[in-house]
Structures are given as structure tokens and as C-alpha cells.
Coordinates of C-alpha atoms and ligand atoms in Angstrom, one line a residue:
M1 CA 1.2 4.7 -37.2
T2 CA 1.8 1.5 -35.6
R3 CA -0.4 0.4 -32.6
R4 CA 1.5 -1.0 -29.4
V5 CA 1.4 -1.4 -25.8
L6 CA 4.9 -0.8 -23.5
L7 CA 4.6 -3.1 -20.6
A8 CA 5.9 -1.5 -17.3
S9 CA 7.8 -4.0 -15.2
P10 CA 8.8 -4.0 -12.5
R11 CA 4.3 -4.0 -12.0
G12 CA 1.8 -5.4 -9.9
C13 CA 3.1 -8.0 -6.4
C14 CA 4.9 -7.0 -3.7
A15 CA 6.9 -8.7 -2.0
G16 CA 4.3 -6.7 1.0
V17 CA 1.5 -7.8 -0.7
D18 CA 2.4 -11.3 -1.4
R19 CA 3.4 -12.1 2.2
A20 CA -0.1 -10.9 3.2
I21 CA -2.2 -13.2 0.5
A22 CA 0.2 -16.2 1.3
A23 CA -0.6 -15.9 5.8
V24 CA -5.0 -16.1 5.3
E25 CA -3.7 -18.9 2.3
E26 CA -2.3 -20.8 4.9
A27 CA -4.4 -20.2 8.1
L28 CA -6.9 -20.9 5.9
E29 CA -5.1 -23.7 5.0
Q30 CA -4.1 -24.8 8.8
Y31 CA -7.1 -24.0 10.6
G32 CA -10.7 -24.1 8.1
P33 CA -12.8 -21.3 7.5
P34 CA -13.6 -19.0 8.8
V35 CA -10.8 -17.0 9.8
Y36 CA -11.2 -13.5 9.9
V37 CA -9.2 -10.4 8.7
R38 CA -9.0 -7.2 10.0
R39 CA -10.2 -4.6 6.9
E40 CA -9.1 -5.6 3.0
I41 CA -6.0 -7.5 3.4
V42 CA -4.2 -5.4 0.0
H43 CA -6.7 -3.2 -1.4
N44 CA -7.4 -5.0 -4.2
K45 CA -10.9 -5.9 -5.2
Y46 CA -10.1 -9.4 -6.9
V47 CA -7.9 -10.4 -4.3
V48 CA -10.6 -9.8 -1.6
Q49 CA -12.9 -11.5 -3.0
T50 CA -10.6 -14.9 -3.9
L51 CA -9.9 -15.5 -0.5
Q52 CA -13.6 -13.8 1.0
N53 CA -14.7 -16.9 -2.1
K54 CA -11.9 -19.5 0.0
G55 CA -13.8 -18.9 3.7
A56 CA -11.8 -15.3 4.8
I57 CA -14.6 -12.9 6.4
F58 CA -13.2 -9.6 6.5
V59 CA -14.4 -7.2 9.5
D60 CA -13.7 -3.5 9.8
E61 CA -13.1 -4.4 13.1
T62 CA -12.2 -6.5 16.1
D63 CA -15.3 -6.5 18.0
K64 CA -17.2 -7.7 15.3
V65 CA -15.1 -11.2 15.0
P66 CA -16.4 -13.8 17.5
E67 CA -14.4 -14.7 20.5
G68 CA -11.8 -17.5 20.3
N69 CA -11.2 -16.7 16.4
I70 CA -8.2 -16.1 14.8
V71 CA -7.9 -12.8 13.4
I72 CA -5.7 -11.5 10.6
F73 CA -4.3 -7.8 10.8
S74 CA -4.0 -6.6 6.9
A75 CA -0.5 -5.6 5.4
H76 CA -0.8 -1.1 6.1
G77 CA -0.1 -2.4 9.5
V78 CA -2.5 -1.4 13.0
A79 CA -2.1 0.3 15.9
P80 CA -0.8 -0.4 19.3
T81 CA -5.1 -0.3 20.9
V82 CA -5.8 -2.7 17.3
H83 CA -3.5 -5.8 19.0
E84 CA -4.9 -4.4 22.4
Q85 CA -8.5 -4.5 21.4
A86 CA -8.2 -8.1 20.0
A87 CA -6.0 -9.4 23.0
Q88 CA -8.9 -8.4 25.2
R89 CA -11.1 -10.9 23.6
G90 CA -9.2 -13.7 23.5
L91 CA -8.5 -13.6 19.7
A92 CA -5.0 -15.1 18.7
T93 CA -3.8 -12.9 15.9
I94 CA -1.6 -13.1 12.7
D95 CA 0.1 -9.4 11.8
A96 CA 0.9 -9.3 8.3
T97 CA 1.6 -6.3 8.6
C98 CA 4.3 -5.5 6.1
P99 CA 7.9 -5.9 7.6
L100 CA 8.6 -2.0 5.8
V101 CA 5.7 -0.5 7.6
T102 CA 6.5 -2.1 10.3
K103 CA 10.3 -0.7 9.6
V104 CA 7.6 3.3 9.8
H105 CA 6.7 1.6 13.2
K106 CA 9.6 1.6 14.8
E107 CA 11.0 4.4 13.7
A108 CA 7.9 6.9 14.6
V109 CA 8.7 5.3 18.0
R110 CA 11.8 6.3 18.1
Y111 CA 11.7 9.8 17.7
A112 CA 9.0 9.4 20.5
Q113 CA 10.7 8.1 22.9
Q114 CA 13.9 11.1 21.9
D115 CA 10.6 13.6 22.4
Y116 CA 10.6 14.6 18.7
D117 CA 8.0 16.4 16.9
I118 CA 6.9 13.6 14.1
L119 CA 6.0 15.2 10.9
L120 CA 4.0 12.3 8.8
I121 CA 3.6 13.0 5.1
G122 CA 0.8 10.2 4.0
H123 CA -2.5 10.9 3.1
K124 CA -5.7 11.7 5.3
G125 CA -7.5 8.7 6.4
H126 CA -5.5 6.2 4.6
E127 CA -4.9 3.2 7.1
E128 CA -1.7 2.7 7.0
V129 CA -1.3 6.3 8.4
I130 CA -3.5 5.4 11.2
G131 CA -1.8 2.7 12.4
T132 CA 1.0 4.8 12.7
S133 CA 0.4 7.5 14.2
G134 CA -1.4 5.3 16.9
E135 CA 2.4 4.1 18.0
A136 CA 3.0 7.9 19.0
P137 CA -0.1 9.9 18.6
Q138 CA 1.2 12.4 21.3
H139 CA 4.2 13.6 18.8
I140 CA 3.2 12.3 15.5
Q141 CA 1.4 14.8 13.0
L142 CA 0.1 14.4 9.7
V143 CA 1.6 16.5 6.5
D144 CA -1.4 16.2 3.8
G145 CA 1.5 17.2 0.7
P146 CA 2.8 20.7 0.0
D147 CA -0.3 22.5 0.9
D148 CA -0.8 21.4 4.4
V149 CA 2.6 22.0 5.2
H150 CA 1.0 25.4 7.2
N151 CA -0.6 24.1 9.1
V152 CA 2.0 22.1 11.2
R153 CA 2.9 23.5 14.4
V154 CA 5.9 22.4 16.8
R155 CA 7.3 22.7 19.8
D156 CA 10.9 22.9 19.5
P157 CA 12.0 23.5 15.8
E158 CA 15.6 22.0 16.5
K159 CA 13.2 19.1 17.5
V160 CA 11.9 17.7 14.2
V161 CA 11.6 14.6 11.9
W162 CA 10.1 13.5 9.3
L163 CA 8.8 10.1 8.4
S164 CA 6.4 9.3 5.7
Q165 CA 3.7 6.5 4.0
T166 CA 5.2 3.9 2.4
T167 CA 2.9 4.1 -1.0
L168 CA 3.2 7.9 -1.4
S169 CA 4.3 9.7 -5.1
V170 CA 8.5 10.6 -4.5
D171 CA 8.4 13.5 -6.1
E172 CA 5.6 15.0 -5.2
T173 CA 7.1 13.5 -1.2
M174 CA 10.4 15.7 -2.2
E175 CA 8.1 18.9 -2.2
T176 CA 7.0 18.2 1.1
V177 CA 9.9 17.8 2.7
R178 CA 11.4 21.2 0.8
A179 CA 8.5 22.9 2.0
L180 CA 9.0 21.6 5.5
K181 CA 12.4 22.3 5.2
D182 CA 11.5 25.7 3.7
R183 CA 9.9 26.0 7.7
Y184 CA 11.8 24.3 10.0
P185 CA 15.9 23.8 8.4
H186 CA 16.9 21.4 11.6
L187 CA 14.4 19.2 10.1
L188 CA 16.1 15.6 10.5
S189 CA 14.9 13.4 7.5
P190 CA 14.2 9.1 8.6
P191 CA 17.3 7.6 8.4
S192 CA 16.6 5.5 4.8
D193 CA 13.3 5.9 2.3
D194 CA 9.8 5.0 3.7
I195 CA 8.8 5.1 0.3
C196 CA 9.5 1.5 0.2
Y197 CA 11.5 -0.3 -3.0
A198 CA 7.7 -0.8 -4.5
T199 CA 6.4 1.8 -4.9
Q200 CA 9.7 3.8 -6.2
N201 CA 10.7 0.6 -8.7
R202 CA 6.8 1.1 -10.1
Q203 CA 6.7 4.6 -9.9
Q204 CA 9.9 4.8 -12.1
A205 CA 8.3 2.4 -14.6
V206 CA 6.0 3.9 -15.2
K207 CA 6.9 7.6 -15.7
Q208 CA 9.5 5.3 -18.7
I209 CA 5.8 4.2 -20.3
G210 CA 3.9 7.4 -19.8
A211 CA 6.7 9.5 -21.5
E212 CA 5.9 7.5 -24.8
A213 CA 2.5 7.1 -23.9
D214 CA -1.5 8.8 -25.4
L215 CA -3.0 6.4 -23.1
V216 CA -1.5 4.4 -20.1
L217 CA -3.7 2.1 -18.2
V218 CA -3.6 1.4 -14.4
V219 CA -5.0 -1.3 -13.5
G220 CA -5.4 -1.5 -10.1
S221 CA -8.5 -0.2 -7.2
R222 CA -10.1 3.5 -6.4
N223 CA -9.3 2.3 -3.0
S224 CA -5.4 1.8 -3.4
S225 CA -3.4 4.7 -2.9
N226 CA 0.4 3.3 -4.9
C227 CA -2.9 2.3 -8.2
R228 CA -3.5 6.4 -7.7
R229 CA -0.2 7.8 -7.3
L230 CA 0.8 5.8 -10.5
V231 CA -2.0 7.4 -12.6
E232 CA -0.3 10.6 -11.6
V233 CA 3.4 10.2 -12.2
A234 CA 1.9 8.7 -15.2
L235 CA 0.0 12.0 -16.2
A236 CA 3.0 14.1 -15.0
A237 CA 5.3 11.8 -17.2
G238 CA 3.5 12.3 -19.7
A239 CA 0.8 11.1 -21.1
R240 CA -2.1 12.3 -22.7
D241 CA -4.1 9.8 -20.6
A242 CA -4.2 7.9 -17.4
R243 CA -6.6 5.4 -15.8
L244 CA -7.5 3.3 -13.4
T245 CA -9.6 0.1 -14.0
D246 CA -10.1 -2.7 -11.5
C247 CA -9.7 -5.0 -14.4
A248 CA -10.2 -5.1 -18.1
E249 CA -14.6 -5.2 -18.1
D250 CA -14.1 -1.7 -16.8
I251 CA -12.4 -0.7 -19.7
D252 CA -14.4 2.3 -21.7
D253 CA -14.1 1.9 -25.8
A254 CA -13.9 6.0 -25.5
W255 CA -10.7 5.7 -23.5
L256 CA -9.1 4.7 -26.6
K257 CA -10.2 7.2 -29.4
D258 CA -7.2 8.8 -31.4
V259 CA -5.3 6.4 -28.8
T260 CA -1.9 4.8 -31.1
T261 CA 0.6 4.1 -27.7
I262 CA -1.6 2.7 -25.1
G263 CA 0.8 1.9 -21.3
V264 CA -0.2 -0.4 -19.0
T265 CA 0.9 -1.3 -15.8
S266 CA 0.0 -2.4 -12.2
G267 CA -0.3 -1.5 -8.9
A268 CA 1.9 -3.2 -5.9
S269 CA -1.4 -5.0 -4.9
V270 CA -2.5 -6.1 -8.0
P271 CA -2.2 -9.7 -8.9
D272 CA -0.6 -10.6 -12.7
I273 CA -3.7 -12.5 -14.1
L274 CA -5.7 -8.5 -14.3
V275 CA -3.0 -7.2 -16.0
Q276 CA -2.9 -10.1 -18.5
D277 CA -6.7 -10.1 -18.8
V278 CA -6.0 -6.7 -20.4
L279 CA -3.5 -7.6 -22.7
T280 CA -5.4 -10.2 -24.4
W281 CA -8.6 -7.6 -24.5
L282 CA -5.9 -4.6 -25.6
A283 CA -5.0 -7.2 -28.6
Q284 CA -8.8 -7.9 -29.2
H285 CA -9.2 -4.7 -29.8
G286 CA -6.1 -4.2 -32.2
W287 CA -2.8 -3.5 -29.9
E288 CA -1.3 -6.9 -30.5
D289 CA 2.0 -5.4 -30.2
V290 CA 3.1 -5.6 -26.3
E291 CA 7.2 -4.8 -25.5
T292 CA 8.5 -4.3 -22.2
V293 CA 10.0 -2.0 -20.7
T294 CA 12.1 -2.5 -17.3
A295 CA 13.5 0.2 -14.5
A296 CA 14.5 -2.4 -12.2
T297 CA 14.3 -5.8 -11.4
E298 CA 12.9 -6.6 -7.9
S299 CA 14.2 -10.0 -5.8
I300 CA 12.9 -9.2 -2.6
A301 CA 10.8 -11.8 -0.7
F302 CA 9.3 -11.9 3.0
S303 CA 9.8 -14.5 5.5
P304 CA 5.3 -15.6 7.1
P305 CA 4.3 -14.0 9.8
K306 CA 6.2 -15.7 13.0
E307 CA 2.7 -16.9 14.2
L308 CA 1.9 -19.3 11.6
R309 CA 4.6 -21.4 12.9
Q310 CA 2.5 -21.4 16.5
N311 CA -0.8 -23.5 16.9
L312 CA -3.1 -20.9 17.5
R313 CA -6.2 -22.9 18.0
A314 CA -4.9 -24.1 21.3
K315 CA -3.7 -20.3 22.4
T316 CA -7.0 -19.6 22.2
E317 CA -8.4 -22.9 23.2
H318 CA -6.4 -23.0 26.7
P319 CA -5.1 -18.9 26.5
D320 CA -3.1 -19.5 29.8
E321 CA -0.6 -21.8 28.3
Ligands
SF4_401 FE1 4.8 -3.1 1.0 FE2 5.8 -1.8 0.3 FE3 4.3 -3.7 -0.4 FE4 3.7 -1.6 0.7 S1 3.7 -1.0 -1.2 S2 2.7 -3.8 1.2 S3 5.3 -1.0 1.6 S4 6.8 -3.6 0.1

């Protein structure tokens, strides 16, 4: 049979990631290095290394940023306490939280004000979940998948709402919601999808290529939630094998044994140059025939963080002005 590659579309960087990367680049341009970034701006090795080479310094917490400097918050969002800690240290901040994550934060605040118990479906320890939970820690409890539903305890079963992390598997989340509804028939749903358009579209595209592929290569980093979900969705769609690879050099020849059709996609934090490298590598190994499989078209773009329009250096030098 003819060897072929099915290339998923859409794939790769979403509007939130593009905005976050551009925010770091713009801050470096406006203020010169170093510019500090709390945590990985997006979960991708290549992006982080490229920005480090340009003068970004990545830190775990704001207490590692020398006083009077600029710190950027990542696309995953932060809890209000992180903003407070930065203010206490006199840091100027640029908030690159994706607007679709901010939307979930606002929902959490609103339901907490209405005294709901909020069941946040998401992955324990993920930065986005920590940030969202921090908006209303007294009201939010995490539900890490359908198997975690039996651990949920609420004060009033008639006043419960679910929200979710933006990068989950759509199908698994619906399974969790069904299990929650079995326990709490009055469970309220969020006014619109929390799982973002980019996650949904990339999962839809990988489902289409997964159904026909012997192997699906998902370009992306291991700590990226949406990339790991793409591997799971590809396997659930029927792919015989699916692998996460940071770049072309990480592909193992053994994965290609008895493979004819290879699906290729990438997560929402992955620049397309890495996918092009993988396609070049595959062409060199006999997979030259590339067919694009389009599940959706995207035209969303977000405006830059508002802080980039202010003179932040002046602010740190004259904090009271
Ligand atoms: Fe925003 Fe979705 Fe991209 Fe996350 S994956 S940065 S929520 S658009």
C-alpha cells in the first residue's frame, strides 16, 4: 500500500498561545532584557528555549524576581494571591492569561458570589486549575475525571455548578458531567463551553485522521495537557498507535514498523516550524505524500495584554504615580 501522511487542520498554536508568546517578545522589545516570566509562558520546550535565548528569564514564583522588575504571567492564568505577591514586591506585571481562561475565572467568581458549590473538572496540579481554584478556594473542589466523582461532597445538592479546565478531552469531560448529574440531578452547566474552541477543533481533526492512521504523531511537549489529550483522542478514534514527540529528532524509527498511514498533528502550544520539521523527516523516510484533513477553519485573534500599552519601567521606578 502507498505510504501517506494525513496532516490535521487545524493544529498548532491557538490565539491564546500566539498572544502570550507575542507579549513576551513585545516586552523584550519595549524594555530590553531581562524580562521575567512566571512559569513556562506556554507548555512547549522550543518556545521556552527560544524566548530564553532572547533574554526572558523563567522563574517558578514571583519571589525569584528582583524587586522593581517586570514579570509576565503565563497563558494558563494565576490565582489572585499571585497578583498580590507581585504587587507587594513592587513588580510591574503583564498578564498574558488567555482571555478564554479569564472567562472561566470570572464564572468561578460569579458562582462563588451566588454561594454555589463549584465542581471544577480538571487535572490535579495543572497550573490552570490552580489559578482558577484560587479565585474562590472556599467554593471550588476539583473533580479529576469520572472516577473522582464519588469523592465529591457538596453542601446543598440543589446549588451545584460544574466548570472545567479549557484543555480537557471533550468526550471524557462529558462522561464526568454525566456521572455528576447522576449524583446531582440539579447540577447547573456553565453558560458556554469552558473547553476552548482550539482544544475542541484540534480534537475533532485528530479524530478524523486517527480513524484512518496506523500511527499518529502529536508534536508537543509532555507537560502540555492539550497535547496529551490529542494522543488519547487519536487512540480512542481508532489509531493503532499514537505518540507524543517534541520534535523530529525525537521520533523513534521503531514506531514506523508496519506503518503505512501516519497522522500528524500538534497541540495548541506548538509552533508550526516543528511540524514542518517532522514532515521533512517523514519525507526523508519514505512518507512524501501529504494530504491535509480539515475539520474546521479558525480566524480568532486576541488583542495584546493591556499592560503592554503602559510604560511599565516608569511605573516600577515611580510606583505611586
Ligand atoms: Fe486559550 Fe484554548 Fe489556547 Fe489555552 S488552548 S491558550 S484556553 S485558546
